[in-house]
PDB file of C-alpha atoms in Angstrom:
ATOM      1  CA  MET B 477      -8.814   8.010 -22.964  1.00  0.00           C
ATOM      2  CA  HIS B 478      -6.801   5.027 -24.126  1.00  0.00           C
ATOM      3  CA  ASP B 479      -6.119   6.725 -27.569  1.00  0.00           C
ATOM      4  CA  MET B 480      -5.108   9.833 -25.541  1.00  0.00           C
ATOM      5  CA  LEU B 481      -2.665   7.984 -23.221  1.00  0.00           C
ATOM      6  CA  ARG B 482      -1.311   6.078 -26.502  1.00  0.00           C
ATOM      7  CA  GLN B 483      -0.707   9.598 -28.216  1.00  0.00           C
ATOM      8  CA  TRP B 484       1.031  10.801 -24.990  1.00  0.00           C
ATOM      9  CA  ALA B 485       3.022   7.706 -24.843  1.00  0.00           C
ATOM     10  CA  GLY B 486       3.943   8.074 -28.430  1.00  0.00           C
ATOM     11  CA  TRP B 487       5.118  11.719 -28.092  1.00  0.00           C
ATOM     12  CA  ILE B 488       7.262  10.725 -24.946  1.00  0.00           C
ATOM     13  CA  SER B 489       8.959   7.722 -26.908  1.00  0.00           C
ATOM     14  CA  ASN B 490       9.772  10.124 -29.783  1.00  0.00           C
ATOM     15  CA  THR B 491      11.577  12.780 -27.350  1.00  0.00           C
ATOM     16  CA  GLU B 492      15.545  13.026 -27.733  1.00  0.00           C
ATOM     17  CA  LEU B 493      15.791  11.724 -24.074  1.00  0.00           C
ATOM     18  CA  SER B 494      13.408   8.776 -24.534  1.00  0.00           C
ATOM     19  CA  LYS B 495      15.523   7.878 -27.691  1.00  0.00           C
ATOM     20  CA  LEU B 496      18.814   8.060 -25.911  1.00  0.00           C
ATOM     21  CA  PHE B 497      17.470   6.094 -22.843  1.00  0.00           C
ATOM     22  CA  GLN B 498      16.059   3.606 -25.699  1.00  0.00           C
ATOM     23  CA  ASP B 499      19.511   3.438 -27.357  1.00  0.00           C
ATOM     24  CA  VAL B 500      21.543   2.526 -24.269  1.00  0.00           C
ATOM     25  CA  THR B 501      21.077  -1.128 -23.522  1.00  0.00           C
ATOM     26  CA  TRP B 502      21.786  -0.949 -19.733  1.00  0.00           C
ATOM     27  CA  VAL B 503      19.351   1.972 -18.790  1.00  0.00           C
ATOM     28  CA  VAL B 504      16.247  -0.309 -18.253  1.00  0.00           C
ATOM     29  CA  PRO B 505      17.801  -3.221 -16.336  1.00  0.00           C
ATOM     30  CA  ILE B 506      19.807  -0.901 -14.185  1.00  0.00           C
ATOM     31  CA  SER B 507      16.817   1.234 -13.327  1.00  0.00           C
ATOM     32  CA  GLN B 508      14.734  -1.872 -12.612  1.00  0.00           C
ATOM     33  CA  SER B 509      17.452  -3.262 -10.439  1.00  0.00           C
ATOM     34  CA  ILE B 510      17.540  -0.105  -8.508  1.00  0.00           C
ATOM     35  CA  HIS B 511      13.871   0.209  -8.502  1.00  0.00           C
ATOM     36  CA  ILE B 512      13.477  -3.219  -6.989  1.00  0.00           C
ATOM     37  CA  ILE B 513      16.107  -2.411  -4.107  1.00  0.00           C
ATOM     38  CA  GLY B 514      14.095   0.733  -3.375  1.00  0.00           C
ATOM     39  CA  VAL B 515      10.746  -1.143  -3.136  1.00  0.00           C
ATOM     40  CA  CYS B 516      12.450  -3.555  -0.634  1.00  0.00           C
ATOM     41  CA  VAL B 517      13.496  -0.976   1.381  1.00  0.00           C
ATOM     42  CA  VAL B 518      10.010   0.848   1.507  1.00  0.00           C
ATOM     43  CA  PHE B 519       7.897  -2.315   1.844  1.00  0.00           C
ATOM     44  CA  GLY B 520      10.574  -3.831   4.689  1.00  0.00           C
ATOM     45  CA  CYS B 521      10.169  -0.496   6.654  1.00  0.00           C
ATOM     46  CA  ALA B 522       6.661  -0.269   6.191  1.00  0.00           C
ATOM     47  CA  LEU B 523       6.222  -3.940   7.042  1.00  0.00           C
ATOM     48  CA  MET B 524       8.328  -3.559  10.363  1.00  0.00           C
ATOM     49  CA  ILE B 525       6.145  -0.684  11.430  1.00  0.00           C
ATOM     50  CA  SER B 526       3.085  -2.462  10.501  1.00  0.00           C
ATOM     51  CA  LEU B 527       3.842  -5.516  12.343  1.00  0.00           C
ATOM     52  CA  ARG B 528       4.741  -3.708  15.550  1.00  0.00           C
ATOM     53  CA  LEU B 529       1.310  -1.838  15.444  1.00  0.00           C
ATOM     54  CA  LEU B 530      -0.243  -5.180  15.126  1.00  0.00           C
ATOM     55  CA  GLY B 531       1.698  -6.406  18.100  1.00  0.00           C
ATOM     56  CA  LEU B 532       2.995  -9.280  15.821  1.00  0.00           C
ATOM     57  CA  ARG B 533       6.577  -8.050  15.912  1.00  0.00           C
ATOM     58  CA  PRO B 534       7.592  -7.644  19.579  1.00  0.00           C
ATOM     59  CA  SER B 535      10.789  -5.702  19.906  1.00  0.00           C
ATOM     60  CA  GLY B 536      12.509  -3.652  22.288  1.00  0.00           C
ATOM     61  CA  ARG B 537      11.720  -0.605  20.404  1.00  0.00           C
ATOM     62  CA  SER B 538       8.646   1.524  20.436  1.00  0.00           C
ATOM     63  CA  VAL B 539       6.361   2.380  17.634  1.00  0.00           C
ATOM     64  CA  SER B 540       7.610   6.064  17.733  1.00  0.00           C
ATOM     65  CA  GLN B 541      11.349   5.027  17.726  1.00  0.00           C
ATOM     66  CA  LEU B 542      10.468   2.659  14.708  1.00  0.00           C
ATOM     67  CA  VAL B 543       8.619   5.767  12.846  1.00  0.00           C
ATOM     68  CA  THR B 544      11.574   7.881  13.893  1.00  0.00           C
ATOM     69  CA  THR B 545      14.213   5.797  12.392  1.00  0.00           C
ATOM     70  CA  LEU B 546      12.219   3.869   9.643  1.00  0.00           C
ATOM     71  CA  VAL B 547      10.050   6.499   7.906  1.00  0.00           C
ATOM     72  CA  PRO B 548      13.122   8.758   6.698  1.00  0.00           C
ATOM     73  CA  TRP B 549      14.622   5.804   4.944  1.00  0.00           C
ATOM     74  CA  MET B 550      10.979   5.328   3.490  1.00  0.00           C
ATOM     75  CA  TYR B 551      11.157   8.871   2.165  1.00  0.00           C
ATOM     76  CA  ARG B 552      14.556   8.520   0.773  1.00  0.00           C
ATOM     77  CA  ALA B 553      13.684   5.184  -1.045  1.00  0.00           C
ATOM     78  CA  LEU B 554      10.557   7.070  -2.305  1.00  0.00           C
ATOM     79  CA  VAL B 555      12.616   9.480  -3.978  1.00  0.00           C
ATOM     80  CA  VAL B 556      14.938   6.892  -5.577  1.00  0.00           C
ATOM     81  CA  LEU B 557      11.711   4.910  -6.586  1.00  0.00           C
ATOM     82  CA  LEU B 558      10.245   8.216  -8.232  1.00  0.00           C
ATOM     83  CA  ILE B 559      13.643   8.827 -10.130  1.00  0.00           C
ATOM     84  CA  THR B 560      14.021   5.291 -11.364  1.00  0.00           C
ATOM     85  CA  GLY B 561      10.013   5.169 -12.217  1.00  0.00           C
ATOM     86  CA  VAL B 562      10.436   8.350 -14.213  1.00  0.00           C
ATOM     87  CA  VAL B 563      13.565   6.888 -16.172  1.00  0.00           C
ATOM     88  CA  GLN B 564      11.711   3.612 -16.972  1.00  0.00           C
ATOM     89  CA  THR B 565       8.522   5.504 -17.918  1.00  0.00           C
ATOM     90  CA  ILE B 566      10.235   7.797 -20.210  1.00  0.00           C
ATOM     91  CA  THR B 567      12.316   4.878 -21.847  1.00  0.00           C
ATOM     92  CA  GLU B 568       9.273   2.619 -22.227  1.00  0.00           C
ATOM     93  CA  PRO B 569       6.255   4.989 -21.753  1.00  0.00           C
ATOM     94  CA  MET B 570       3.848   2.691 -23.865  1.00  0.00           C
ATOM     95  CA  ARG B 571       4.532   0.038 -21.554  1.00  0.00           C
ATOM     96  CA  GLN B 572       3.553   2.183 -18.446  1.00  0.00           C
ATOM     97  CA  PHE B 573       0.592   4.304 -19.775  1.00  0.00           C
ATOM     98  CA  VAL B 574      -1.468   1.702 -21.458  1.00  0.00           C
ATOM     99  CA  THR B 575      -1.921  -0.714 -18.523  1.00  0.00           C
ATOM    100  CA  PRO B 576      -4.478  -0.505 -15.930  1.00  0.00           C
ATOM    101  CA  GLU B 577      -1.934  -1.725 -13.555  1.00  0.00           C
ATOM    102  CA  PHE B 578       0.216   1.200 -13.938  1.00  0.00           C
ATOM    103  CA  TRP B 579      -2.775   3.385 -12.997  1.00  0.00           C
ATOM    104  CA  TRP B 580      -3.723   1.355 -10.144  1.00  0.00           C
ATOM    105  CA  LYS B 581      -0.278   1.291  -8.840  1.00  0.00           C
ATOM    106  CA  MET B 582       0.010   5.197  -8.950  1.00  0.00           C
ATOM    107  CA  PHE B 583      -3.192   5.557  -7.296  1.00  0.00           C
ATOM    108  CA  MET B 584      -2.199   2.993  -4.427  1.00  0.00           C
ATOM    109  CA  ILE B 585       1.080   5.019  -4.131  1.00  0.00           C
ATOM    110  CA  LEU B 586      -0.515   8.144  -3.529  1.00  0.00           C
ATOM    111  CA  CYS B 587      -2.922   6.448  -1.004  1.00  0.00           C
ATOM    112  CA  VAL B 588      -0.155   4.932   1.038  1.00  0.00           C
ATOM    113  CA  VAL B 589       2.255   7.804   0.949  1.00  0.00           C
ATOM    114  CA  THR B 590      -0.573  10.051   2.277  1.00  0.00           C
ATOM    115  CA  LEU B 591      -1.404   7.677   4.914  1.00  0.00           C
ATOM    116  CA  THR B 592       2.283   7.042   5.884  1.00  0.00           C
ATOM    117  CA  VAL B 593       2.704  10.968   6.139  1.00  0.00           C
ATOM    118  CA  TRP B 594      -0.319  11.268   8.179  1.00  0.00           C
ATOM    119  CA  SER B 595       0.507   8.418  10.716  1.00  0.00           C
ATOM    120  CA  ALA B 596       4.027   9.555  11.089  1.00  0.00           C
ATOM    121  CA  ARG B 597       2.967  12.972  12.038  1.00  0.00           C
ATOM    122  CA  THR B 598       0.102  11.490  14.194  1.00  0.00           C
ATOM    123  CA  VAL B 599       2.768   9.144  16.010  1.00  0.00           C
ATOM    124  CA  ARG B 600       5.145  11.995  16.644  1.00  0.00           C
ATOM    125  CA  THR B 601       2.405  14.107  17.968  1.00  0.00           C
ATOM    126  CA  ASN B 602       1.317  11.599  20.421  1.00  0.00           C
ATOM    127  CA  ALA B 603       4.073   9.194  20.905  1.00  0.00           C
ATOM    128  CA  ALA B 604       2.984   7.902  24.466  1.00  0.00           C
ATOM    129  CA  ARG B 605      -0.303   6.836  23.030  1.00  0.00           C
ATOM    130  CA  TRP B 606       0.991   5.024  20.184  1.00  0.00           C
ATOM    131  CA  ASP B 607       3.802   3.444  22.180  1.00  0.00           C
ATOM    132  CA  ALA B 608       1.324   1.898  24.820  1.00  0.00           C
ATOM    133  CA  GLU B 609      -0.348  -1.007  23.133  1.00  0.00           C
ATOM    134  CA  GLY B 610      -3.143  -0.893  25.437  1.00  0.00           C
ATOM    135  CA  LEU B 611      -3.759   2.943  24.746  1.00  0.00           C
ATOM    136  CA  ARG B 612      -2.965   2.796  20.951  1.00  0.00           C
ATOM    137  CA  PRO B 613      -5.956   4.042  18.862  1.00  0.00           C
ATOM    138  CA  ALA B 614      -8.008   1.607  16.892  1.00  0.00           C
ATOM    139  CA  SER B 615      -6.677   3.480  13.670  1.00  0.00           C
ATOM    140  CA  ALA B 616      -3.292   2.244  14.374  1.00  0.00           C
ATOM    141  CA  ARG B 617      -4.413  -1.400  13.436  1.00  0.00           C
ATOM    142  CA  VAL B 618      -6.388  -0.365  10.443  1.00  0.00           C
ATOM    143  CA  PHE B 619      -3.677   1.868   9.192  1.00  0.00           C
ATOM    144  CA  ALA B 620      -1.173  -1.382   9.518  1.00  0.00           C
ATOM    145  CA  LEU B 621      -3.410  -3.540   7.841  1.00  0.00           C
ATOM    146  CA  VAL B 622      -4.233  -0.915   4.801  1.00  0.00           C
ATOM    147  CA  SER B 623      -0.641  -0.207   4.674  1.00  0.00           C
ATOM    148  CA  ILE B 624       0.394  -3.761   4.041  1.00  0.00           C
ATOM    149  CA  ALA B 625      -2.457  -4.422   1.725  1.00  0.00           C
ATOM    150  CA  LEU B 626      -1.674  -1.314  -0.450  1.00  0.00           C
ATOM    151  CA  TRP B 627       2.010  -2.253  -0.476  1.00  0.00           C
ATOM    152  CA  VAL B 628       1.418  -5.765  -1.539  1.00  0.00           C
ATOM    153  CA  GLY B 629      -1.080  -4.192  -4.211  1.00  0.00           C
ATOM    154  CA  ILE B 630       1.588  -1.795  -5.474  1.00  0.00           C
ATOM    155  CA  ILE B 631       4.106  -4.595  -5.813  1.00  0.00           C
ATOM    156  CA  TYR B 632       1.509  -6.959  -7.669  1.00  0.00           C
ATOM    157  CA  CYS B 633       0.628  -4.315 -10.108  1.00  0.00           C
ATOM    158  CA  GLY B 634       4.300  -3.028 -10.749  1.00  0.00           C
ATOM    159  CA  ARG B 635       5.214  -6.756 -11.569  1.00  0.00           C
ATOM    160  CA  PHE B 636       2.286  -7.419 -13.713  1.00  0.00           C
ATOM    161  CA  ILE B 637       2.813  -4.258 -15.901  1.00  0.00           C
ATOM    162  CA  GLY B 638       5.482  -6.198 -17.575  1.00  0.00           C
ATOM    163  CA  TYR B 639       3.500  -9.318 -18.168  1.00  0.00           C
ATOM    164  CA  THR B 640       0.265  -7.392 -19.222  1.00  0.00           C
ATOM    165  CA  TRP B 641       1.136  -4.356 -21.292  1.00  0.00           C
ATOM    166  CA  SER B 642       1.329  -5.976 -24.816  1.00  0.00           C
ATOM    167  CA  LEU B 643      -2.357  -6.925 -24.332  1.00  0.00           C
ATOM    168  CA  TYR B 644      -3.469  -3.292 -24.355  1.00  0.00           C
ATOM    169  CA  VAL B 645      -1.156  -1.769 -27.197  1.00  0.00           C
TER     170      VAL B 645
END
């Protein structure tokens, strides 16, 4: 599997688009900077919703109001993350594909996005139940804790791709 990923990364790095991105010195730093801003938006929104679900962030806004306001921002930021992540992957495919951290990050993103879509739909379907702290389903606290853990894991893995990729080449 590792050899197959190396071959795939080698093929991508030899494409015209990858060579173009590699030759333009500002592509990686700019895409990484935008990527980090996107991570901040998504994580900040997820953290505000999760803390409200845990009862640790009292505010005048209900869970359904936070979800209605913040989840669209999360989705937009996820699109930005997808675009900048693709740019970074096309530019430096070996750096991405050979590290276990990259694949763990992708797996956790898939999990947390699925959970976020599910929870947002569930909150919209039964807002009164999610807004009332005493009536809120037990799954709300589990979702909040899992969401925070997954986002911290995603940030950790994303950060360590840069530090560990040379160990796998």
